[in-house]
Short mmCIF file of C-alpha atoms in Angstrom, two decimals:
data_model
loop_
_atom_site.label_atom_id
_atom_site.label_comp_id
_atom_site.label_asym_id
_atom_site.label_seq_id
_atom_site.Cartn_x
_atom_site.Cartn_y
_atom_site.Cartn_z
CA UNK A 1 -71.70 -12.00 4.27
CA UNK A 2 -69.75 -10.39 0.97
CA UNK A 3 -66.65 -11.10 0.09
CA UNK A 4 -63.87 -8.34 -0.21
CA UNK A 5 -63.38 -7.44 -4.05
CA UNK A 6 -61.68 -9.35 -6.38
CA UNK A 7 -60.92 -9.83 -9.85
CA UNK A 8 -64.03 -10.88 -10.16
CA UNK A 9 -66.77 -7.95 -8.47
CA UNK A 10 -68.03 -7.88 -5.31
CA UNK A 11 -71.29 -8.82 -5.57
CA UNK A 12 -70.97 -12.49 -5.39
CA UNK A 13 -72.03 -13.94 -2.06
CA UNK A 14 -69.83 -16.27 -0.19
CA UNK A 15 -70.26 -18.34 2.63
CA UNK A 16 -67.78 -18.32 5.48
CA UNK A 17 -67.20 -22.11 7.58
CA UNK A 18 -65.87 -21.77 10.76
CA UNK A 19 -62.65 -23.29 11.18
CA UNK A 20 -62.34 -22.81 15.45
CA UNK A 21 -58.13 -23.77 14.73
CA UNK A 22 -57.52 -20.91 16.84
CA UNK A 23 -59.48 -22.40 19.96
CA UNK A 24 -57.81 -25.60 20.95
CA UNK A 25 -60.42 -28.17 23.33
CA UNK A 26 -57.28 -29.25 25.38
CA UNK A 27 -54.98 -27.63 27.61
CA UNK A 28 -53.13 -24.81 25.33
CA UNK A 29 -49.39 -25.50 25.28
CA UNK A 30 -49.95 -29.36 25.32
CA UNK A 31 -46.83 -31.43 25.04
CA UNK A 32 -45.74 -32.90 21.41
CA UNK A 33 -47.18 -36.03 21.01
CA UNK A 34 -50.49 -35.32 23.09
CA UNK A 35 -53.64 -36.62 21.58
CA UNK A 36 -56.38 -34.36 20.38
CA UNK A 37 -60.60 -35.51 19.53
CA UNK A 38 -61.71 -35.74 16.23
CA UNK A 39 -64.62 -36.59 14.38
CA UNK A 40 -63.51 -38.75 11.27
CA UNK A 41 -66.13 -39.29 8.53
CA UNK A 42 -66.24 -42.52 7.54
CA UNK A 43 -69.31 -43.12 5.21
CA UNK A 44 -71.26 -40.71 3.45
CA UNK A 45 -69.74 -37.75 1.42
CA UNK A 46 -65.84 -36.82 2.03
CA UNK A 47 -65.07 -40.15 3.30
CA UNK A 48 -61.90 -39.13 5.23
CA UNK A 49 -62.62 -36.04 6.09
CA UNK A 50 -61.41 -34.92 9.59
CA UNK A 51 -62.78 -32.42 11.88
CA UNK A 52 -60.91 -31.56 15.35
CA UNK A 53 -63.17 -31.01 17.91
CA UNK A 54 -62.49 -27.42 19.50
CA UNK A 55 -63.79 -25.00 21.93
CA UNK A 56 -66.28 -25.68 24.72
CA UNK A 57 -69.16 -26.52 22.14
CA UNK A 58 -69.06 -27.40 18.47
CA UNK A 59 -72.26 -27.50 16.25
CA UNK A 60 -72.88 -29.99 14.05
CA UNK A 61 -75.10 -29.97 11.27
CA UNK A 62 -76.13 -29.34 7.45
CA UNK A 63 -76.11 -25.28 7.90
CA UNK A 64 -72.66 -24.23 6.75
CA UNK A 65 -71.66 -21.53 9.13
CA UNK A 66 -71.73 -24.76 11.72
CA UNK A 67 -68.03 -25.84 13.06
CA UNK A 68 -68.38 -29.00 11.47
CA UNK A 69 -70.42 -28.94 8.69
CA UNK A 70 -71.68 -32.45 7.03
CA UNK A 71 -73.95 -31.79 3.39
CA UNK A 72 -76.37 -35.08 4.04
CA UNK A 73 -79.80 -34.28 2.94
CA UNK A 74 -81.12 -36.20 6.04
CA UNK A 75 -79.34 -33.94 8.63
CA UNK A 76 -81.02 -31.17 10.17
CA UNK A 77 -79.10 -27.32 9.73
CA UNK A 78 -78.44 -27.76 13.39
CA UNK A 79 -78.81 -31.33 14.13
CA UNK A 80 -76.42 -31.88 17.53
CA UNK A 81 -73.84 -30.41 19.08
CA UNK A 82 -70.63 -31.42 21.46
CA UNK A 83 -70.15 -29.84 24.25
CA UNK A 84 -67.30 -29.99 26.75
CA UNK A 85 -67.86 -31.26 30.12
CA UNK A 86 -65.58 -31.99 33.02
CA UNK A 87 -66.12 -36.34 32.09
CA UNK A 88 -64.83 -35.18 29.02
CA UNK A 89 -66.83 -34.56 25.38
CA UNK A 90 -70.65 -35.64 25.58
CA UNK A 91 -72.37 -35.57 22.32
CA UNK A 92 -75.82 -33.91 22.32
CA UNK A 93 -78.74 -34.46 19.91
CA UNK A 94 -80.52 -31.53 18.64
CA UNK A 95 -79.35 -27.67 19.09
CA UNK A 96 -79.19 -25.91 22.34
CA UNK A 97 -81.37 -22.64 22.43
CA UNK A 98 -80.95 -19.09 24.04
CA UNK A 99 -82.80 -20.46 26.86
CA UNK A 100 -80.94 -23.46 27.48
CA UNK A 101 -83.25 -26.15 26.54
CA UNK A 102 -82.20 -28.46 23.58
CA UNK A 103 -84.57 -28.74 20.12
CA UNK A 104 -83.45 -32.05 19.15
CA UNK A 105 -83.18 -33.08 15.77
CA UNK A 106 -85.57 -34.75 13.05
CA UNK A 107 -83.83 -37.76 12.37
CA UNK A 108 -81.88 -37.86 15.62
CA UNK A 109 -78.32 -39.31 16.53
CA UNK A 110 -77.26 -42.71 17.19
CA UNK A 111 -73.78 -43.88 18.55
CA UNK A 112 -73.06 -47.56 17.58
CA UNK A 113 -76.60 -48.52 16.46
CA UNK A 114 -78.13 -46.79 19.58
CA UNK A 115 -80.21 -43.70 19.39
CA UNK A 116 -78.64 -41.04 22.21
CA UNK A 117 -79.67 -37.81 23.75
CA UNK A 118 -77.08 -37.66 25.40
CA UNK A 119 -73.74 -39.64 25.41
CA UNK A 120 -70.23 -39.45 26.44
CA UNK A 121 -68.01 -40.12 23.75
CA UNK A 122 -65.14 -42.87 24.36
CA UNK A 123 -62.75 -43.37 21.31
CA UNK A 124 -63.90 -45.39 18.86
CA UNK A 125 -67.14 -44.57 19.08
CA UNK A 126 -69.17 -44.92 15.39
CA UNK A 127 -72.03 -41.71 15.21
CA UNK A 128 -74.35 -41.73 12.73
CA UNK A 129 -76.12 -39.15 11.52
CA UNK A 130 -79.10 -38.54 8.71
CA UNK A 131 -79.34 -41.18 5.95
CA UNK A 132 -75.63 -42.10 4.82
CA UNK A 133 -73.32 -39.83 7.05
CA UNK A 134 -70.84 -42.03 9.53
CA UNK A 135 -68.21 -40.51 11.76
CA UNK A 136 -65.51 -41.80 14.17
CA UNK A 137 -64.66 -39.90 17.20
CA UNK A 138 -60.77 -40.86 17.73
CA UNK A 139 -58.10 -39.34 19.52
CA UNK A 140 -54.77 -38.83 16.81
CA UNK A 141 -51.91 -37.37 17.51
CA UNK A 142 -49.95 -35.06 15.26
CA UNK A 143 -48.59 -38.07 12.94
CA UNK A 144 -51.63 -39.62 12.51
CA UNK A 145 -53.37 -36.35 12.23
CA UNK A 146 -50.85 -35.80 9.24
CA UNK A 147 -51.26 -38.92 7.93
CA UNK A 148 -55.12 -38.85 7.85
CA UNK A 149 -55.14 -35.54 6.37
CA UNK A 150 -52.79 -36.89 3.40
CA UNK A 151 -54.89 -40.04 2.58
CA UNK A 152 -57.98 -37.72 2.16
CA UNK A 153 -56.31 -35.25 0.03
CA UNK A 154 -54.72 -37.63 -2.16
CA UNK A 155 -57.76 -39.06 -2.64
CA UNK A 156 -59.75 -36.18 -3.69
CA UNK A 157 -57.46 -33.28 -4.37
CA UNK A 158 -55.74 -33.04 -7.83
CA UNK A 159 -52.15 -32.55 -6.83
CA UNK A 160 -51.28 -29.66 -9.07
CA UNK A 161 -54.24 -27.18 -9.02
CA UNK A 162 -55.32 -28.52 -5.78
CA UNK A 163 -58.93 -28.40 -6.93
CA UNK A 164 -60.66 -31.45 -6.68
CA UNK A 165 -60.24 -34.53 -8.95
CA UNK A 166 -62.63 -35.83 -11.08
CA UNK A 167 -63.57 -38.66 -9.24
CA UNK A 168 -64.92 -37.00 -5.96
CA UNK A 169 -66.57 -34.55 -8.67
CA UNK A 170 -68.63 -37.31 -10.56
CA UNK A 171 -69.53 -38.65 -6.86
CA UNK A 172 -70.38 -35.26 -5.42
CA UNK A 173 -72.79 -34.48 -9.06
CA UNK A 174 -74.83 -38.11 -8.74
CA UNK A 175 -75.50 -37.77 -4.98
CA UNK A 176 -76.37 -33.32 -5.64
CA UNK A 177 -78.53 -34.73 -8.79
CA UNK A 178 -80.53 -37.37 -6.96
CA UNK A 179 -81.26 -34.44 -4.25
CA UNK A 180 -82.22 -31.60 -6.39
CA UNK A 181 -84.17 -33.80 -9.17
CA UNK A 182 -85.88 -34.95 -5.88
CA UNK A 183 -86.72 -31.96 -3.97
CA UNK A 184 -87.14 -29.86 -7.38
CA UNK A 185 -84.85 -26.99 -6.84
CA UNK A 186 -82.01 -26.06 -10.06
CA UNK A 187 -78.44 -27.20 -10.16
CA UNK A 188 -76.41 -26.21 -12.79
CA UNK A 189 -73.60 -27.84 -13.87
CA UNK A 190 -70.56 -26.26 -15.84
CA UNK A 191 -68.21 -27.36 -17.99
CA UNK A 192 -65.20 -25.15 -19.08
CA UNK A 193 -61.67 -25.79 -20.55
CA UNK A 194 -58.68 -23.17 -21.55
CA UNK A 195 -58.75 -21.98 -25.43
CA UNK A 196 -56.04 -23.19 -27.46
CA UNK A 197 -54.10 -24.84 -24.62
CA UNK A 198 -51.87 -26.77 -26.72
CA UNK A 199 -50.83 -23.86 -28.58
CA UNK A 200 -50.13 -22.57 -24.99
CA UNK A 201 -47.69 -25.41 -24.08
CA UNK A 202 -46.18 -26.16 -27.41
CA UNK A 203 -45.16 -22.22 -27.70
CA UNK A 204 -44.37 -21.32 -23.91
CA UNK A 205 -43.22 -24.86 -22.51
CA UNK A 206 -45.17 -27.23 -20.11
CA UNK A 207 -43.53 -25.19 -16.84
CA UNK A 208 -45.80 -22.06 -18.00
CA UNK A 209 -48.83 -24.18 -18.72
CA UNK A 210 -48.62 -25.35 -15.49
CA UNK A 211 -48.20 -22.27 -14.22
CA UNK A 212 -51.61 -21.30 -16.30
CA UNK A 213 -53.85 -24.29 -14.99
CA UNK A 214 -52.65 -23.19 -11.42
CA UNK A 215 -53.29 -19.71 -11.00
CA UNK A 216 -56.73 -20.05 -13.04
CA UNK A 217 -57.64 -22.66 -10.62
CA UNK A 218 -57.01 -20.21 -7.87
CA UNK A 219 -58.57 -17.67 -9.61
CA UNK A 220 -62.00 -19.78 -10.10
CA UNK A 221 -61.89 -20.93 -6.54
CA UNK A 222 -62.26 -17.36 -5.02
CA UNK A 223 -65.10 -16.37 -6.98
CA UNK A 224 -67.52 -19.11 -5.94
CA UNK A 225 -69.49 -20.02 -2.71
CA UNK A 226 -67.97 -22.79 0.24
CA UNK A 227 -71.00 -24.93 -1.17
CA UNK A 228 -70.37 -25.25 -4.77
CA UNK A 229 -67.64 -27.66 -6.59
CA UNK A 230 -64.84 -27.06 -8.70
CA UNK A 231 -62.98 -29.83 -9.67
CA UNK A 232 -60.20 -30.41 -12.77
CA UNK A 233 -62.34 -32.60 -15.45
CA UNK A 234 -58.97 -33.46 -17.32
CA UNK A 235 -56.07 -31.97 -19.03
CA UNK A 236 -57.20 -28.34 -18.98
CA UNK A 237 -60.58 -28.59 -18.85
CA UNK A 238 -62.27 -27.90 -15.59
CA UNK A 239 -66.13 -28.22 -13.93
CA UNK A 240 -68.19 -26.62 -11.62
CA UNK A 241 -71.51 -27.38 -9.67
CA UNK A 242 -73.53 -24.98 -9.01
CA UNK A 243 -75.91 -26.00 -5.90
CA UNK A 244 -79.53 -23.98 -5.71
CA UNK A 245 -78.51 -21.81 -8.87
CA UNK A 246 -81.03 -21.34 -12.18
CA UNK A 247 -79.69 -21.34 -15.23
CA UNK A 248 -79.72 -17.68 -15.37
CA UNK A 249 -77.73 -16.99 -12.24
CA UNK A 250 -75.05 -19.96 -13.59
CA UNK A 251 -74.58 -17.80 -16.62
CA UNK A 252 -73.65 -14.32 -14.68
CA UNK A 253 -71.57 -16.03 -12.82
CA UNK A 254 -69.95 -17.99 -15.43
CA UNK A 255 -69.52 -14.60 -17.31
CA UNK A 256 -68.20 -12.96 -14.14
CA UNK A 257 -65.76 -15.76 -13.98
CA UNK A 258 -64.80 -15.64 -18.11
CA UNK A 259 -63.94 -11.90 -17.89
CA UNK A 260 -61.91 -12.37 -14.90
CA UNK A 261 -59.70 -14.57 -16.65
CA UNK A 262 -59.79 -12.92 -19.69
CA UNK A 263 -58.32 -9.31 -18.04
CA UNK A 264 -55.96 -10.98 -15.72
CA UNK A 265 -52.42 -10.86 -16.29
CA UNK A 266 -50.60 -14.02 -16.67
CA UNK A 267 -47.09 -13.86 -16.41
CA UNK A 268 -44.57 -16.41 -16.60
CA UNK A 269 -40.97 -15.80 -17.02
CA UNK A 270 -41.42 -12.24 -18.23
CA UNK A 271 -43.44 -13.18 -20.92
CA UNK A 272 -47.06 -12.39 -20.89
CA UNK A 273 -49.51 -15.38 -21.79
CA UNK A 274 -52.35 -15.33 -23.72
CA UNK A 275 -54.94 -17.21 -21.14
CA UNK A 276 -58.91 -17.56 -22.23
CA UNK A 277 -62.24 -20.08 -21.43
CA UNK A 278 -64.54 -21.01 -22.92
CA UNK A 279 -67.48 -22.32 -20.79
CA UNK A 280 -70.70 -24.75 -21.35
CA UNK A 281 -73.77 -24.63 -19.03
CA UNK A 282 -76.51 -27.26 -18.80
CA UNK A 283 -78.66 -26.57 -16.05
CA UNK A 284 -81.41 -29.11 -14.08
CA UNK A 285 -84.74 -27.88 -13.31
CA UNK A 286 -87.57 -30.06 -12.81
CA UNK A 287 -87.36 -33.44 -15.14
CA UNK A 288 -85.32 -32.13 -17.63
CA UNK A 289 -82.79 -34.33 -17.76
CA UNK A 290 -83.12 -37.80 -16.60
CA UNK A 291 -79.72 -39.05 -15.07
CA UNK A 292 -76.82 -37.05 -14.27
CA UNK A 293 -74.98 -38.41 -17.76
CA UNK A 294 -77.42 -36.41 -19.72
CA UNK A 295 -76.81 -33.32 -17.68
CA UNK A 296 -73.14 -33.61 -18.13
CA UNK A 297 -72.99 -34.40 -21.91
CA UNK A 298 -75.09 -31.25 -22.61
CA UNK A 299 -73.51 -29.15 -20.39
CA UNK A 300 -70.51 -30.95 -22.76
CA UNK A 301 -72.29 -30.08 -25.53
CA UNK A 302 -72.78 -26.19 -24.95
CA UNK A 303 -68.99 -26.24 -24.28
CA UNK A 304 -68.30 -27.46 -27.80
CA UNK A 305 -70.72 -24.56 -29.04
CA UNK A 306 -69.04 -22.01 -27.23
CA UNK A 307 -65.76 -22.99 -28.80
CA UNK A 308 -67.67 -23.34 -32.19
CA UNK A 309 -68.88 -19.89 -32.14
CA UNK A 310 -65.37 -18.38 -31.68
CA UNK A 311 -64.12 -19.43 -28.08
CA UNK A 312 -63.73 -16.91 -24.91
CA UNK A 313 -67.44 -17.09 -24.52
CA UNK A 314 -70.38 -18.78 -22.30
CA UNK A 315 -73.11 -21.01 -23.96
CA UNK A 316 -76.01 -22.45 -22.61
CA UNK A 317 -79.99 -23.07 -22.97
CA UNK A 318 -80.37 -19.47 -22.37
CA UNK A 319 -81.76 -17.62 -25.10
CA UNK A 320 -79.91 -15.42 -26.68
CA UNK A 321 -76.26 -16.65 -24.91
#
């Protein structure tokens, strides 16, 4: 699907995942305190990460229009599914089709070291699915929904731009390397901070930078896909991975993105601010680079040249950039 228009074009696809928080798997109305199903994942990537189980079926799988969707290069794009039944939620390996029978998965689905086709889930219950990915189904109620929801957050969302942190980013770019140096397809990796930051702060006060490193953050976030990751590096400096993109796609975007910031208007306290980037791509295709440090430090390094050559500008291998 497109996205509406923003300040950065239209013509930048973006992928929609299905939330279902409008279709509630228990009685609507249900008393406070009640008890709803979730899936918790508990090993693999976004270790914390909760997803309520809703409606009368919920896909699971590696295809990100799926309810729940888990990025584990050992799960199928529609590897099971739960489905509501009148025992209660039975966990189903492998996708139900338009004529009702079920295409089970490649790797299939186990529940507590067992392989299942078909299993009712009890709480407690450990699923595993693909190579890494582990989830608990539990039954939480609105406090311990709350407080699950905080403990993953704080551990992977930086509190003030609430983009991710650096840690989950360096986790999230060594598993995404290993993957696409494997299978041979391009990442690209950027690396981008704000020009003359400390100018910014010294001359406007810390309240406006803040201000600054929010809104851009927002800004950024709107103008990339569900599937790629933007995360603060540090101070004001900021990085991006960009999942099955060349280097020449990373660098329209990346422009798309640099103009964007350059015409928008930041205000703060009446006073417009003067708010640029300057941005650094380093992009893996094939062997290229060997481990995911090299990628970063010349992605690090083409940063560095675009402030060199005069800042508000996007450098990488690219000829002629």
């Amino acid at each position: 699907m497109r996205v509406a228009k923003s300040e950065f074009g239209d013509d930048y696809e973006k992928t929609t995942v299905l939330s279902g928080k409008d279709l509630e798997i228990f009685t609507p109305g249900k008393q406070a305190g009640a008890r709803s199903a979730y899936l918790i994942v508990i090993n693999g990537r976004s270790v914390g990460k909760m997803f309520k189980l809703t409606g009368e079926r919920v896909v699971v799988g590696r295809q990100a229009s799926n309810e729940i969707m888990i990025d584990d290069e050992g799960v199928s794009r529609r590897h099971a599914h739960v489905e509501r039944a009148a025992a209660g939620l039975v966990l189903v390996d492998g996708e139900r089709m338009p004529d009702g029978q079920i295409k089970m998965s490649t790797n299939g689905v186990f529940v507590n070291g067992n392989r299942v086709q078909r299993h009712l889930l009890a709480d407690g219950d450990k699923v595993q699915l693909g190579s890494s990915t582990i989830l608990k189904f539990s039954f939480q109620d609105e406090i311990e929904e709350k407080f699950q929801a905080d403990q993953y957050k704080k551990a992977t969302i930086d509190d003030l731009t609430q983009a991710f942190n650096k840690k989950y980013f360096a986790d999230q770019l060594k598993t995404d390397f290993a993957f696409y140096s494997r299978h041979g397809s391009p990442l690209s990796l950027v690396l981008f901070d704000i020009d003359f930051f400390k100018k910014l702060n010294d001359g406007f006060g810390h309240p406006a930078g803040d201000y600054v490193l929010k809104t851009l953050a927002q800004l950024v976030q709107k103008a990339l896909r569900t599937e790629d990751i933007f995360a603060r590096y540090g101070g004001e400096e900021f990085g991006i991975v960009l999942r099955d993109t060349d280097g020449e796609r990373a660098f329209l975007i990346c422009e798309r993105v640099r103009r964007g910031i350059e015409n928008f208007q930041f205000v703060y306290d009446g006073k417009r601010l003067p708010v640029t980037i300057s941005m650094g791509i380093a992009t893996l295709e094939g062997q290229n680079y060997p481990t995911p440090k090299s990628l970063v430090k010349a992605a690090d390094e083409f940063l560095y040249q675009a402030k060199h050559k005069g800042r508000n500008r996007t450098e990488s291998g690219l000829m002629g950039s």
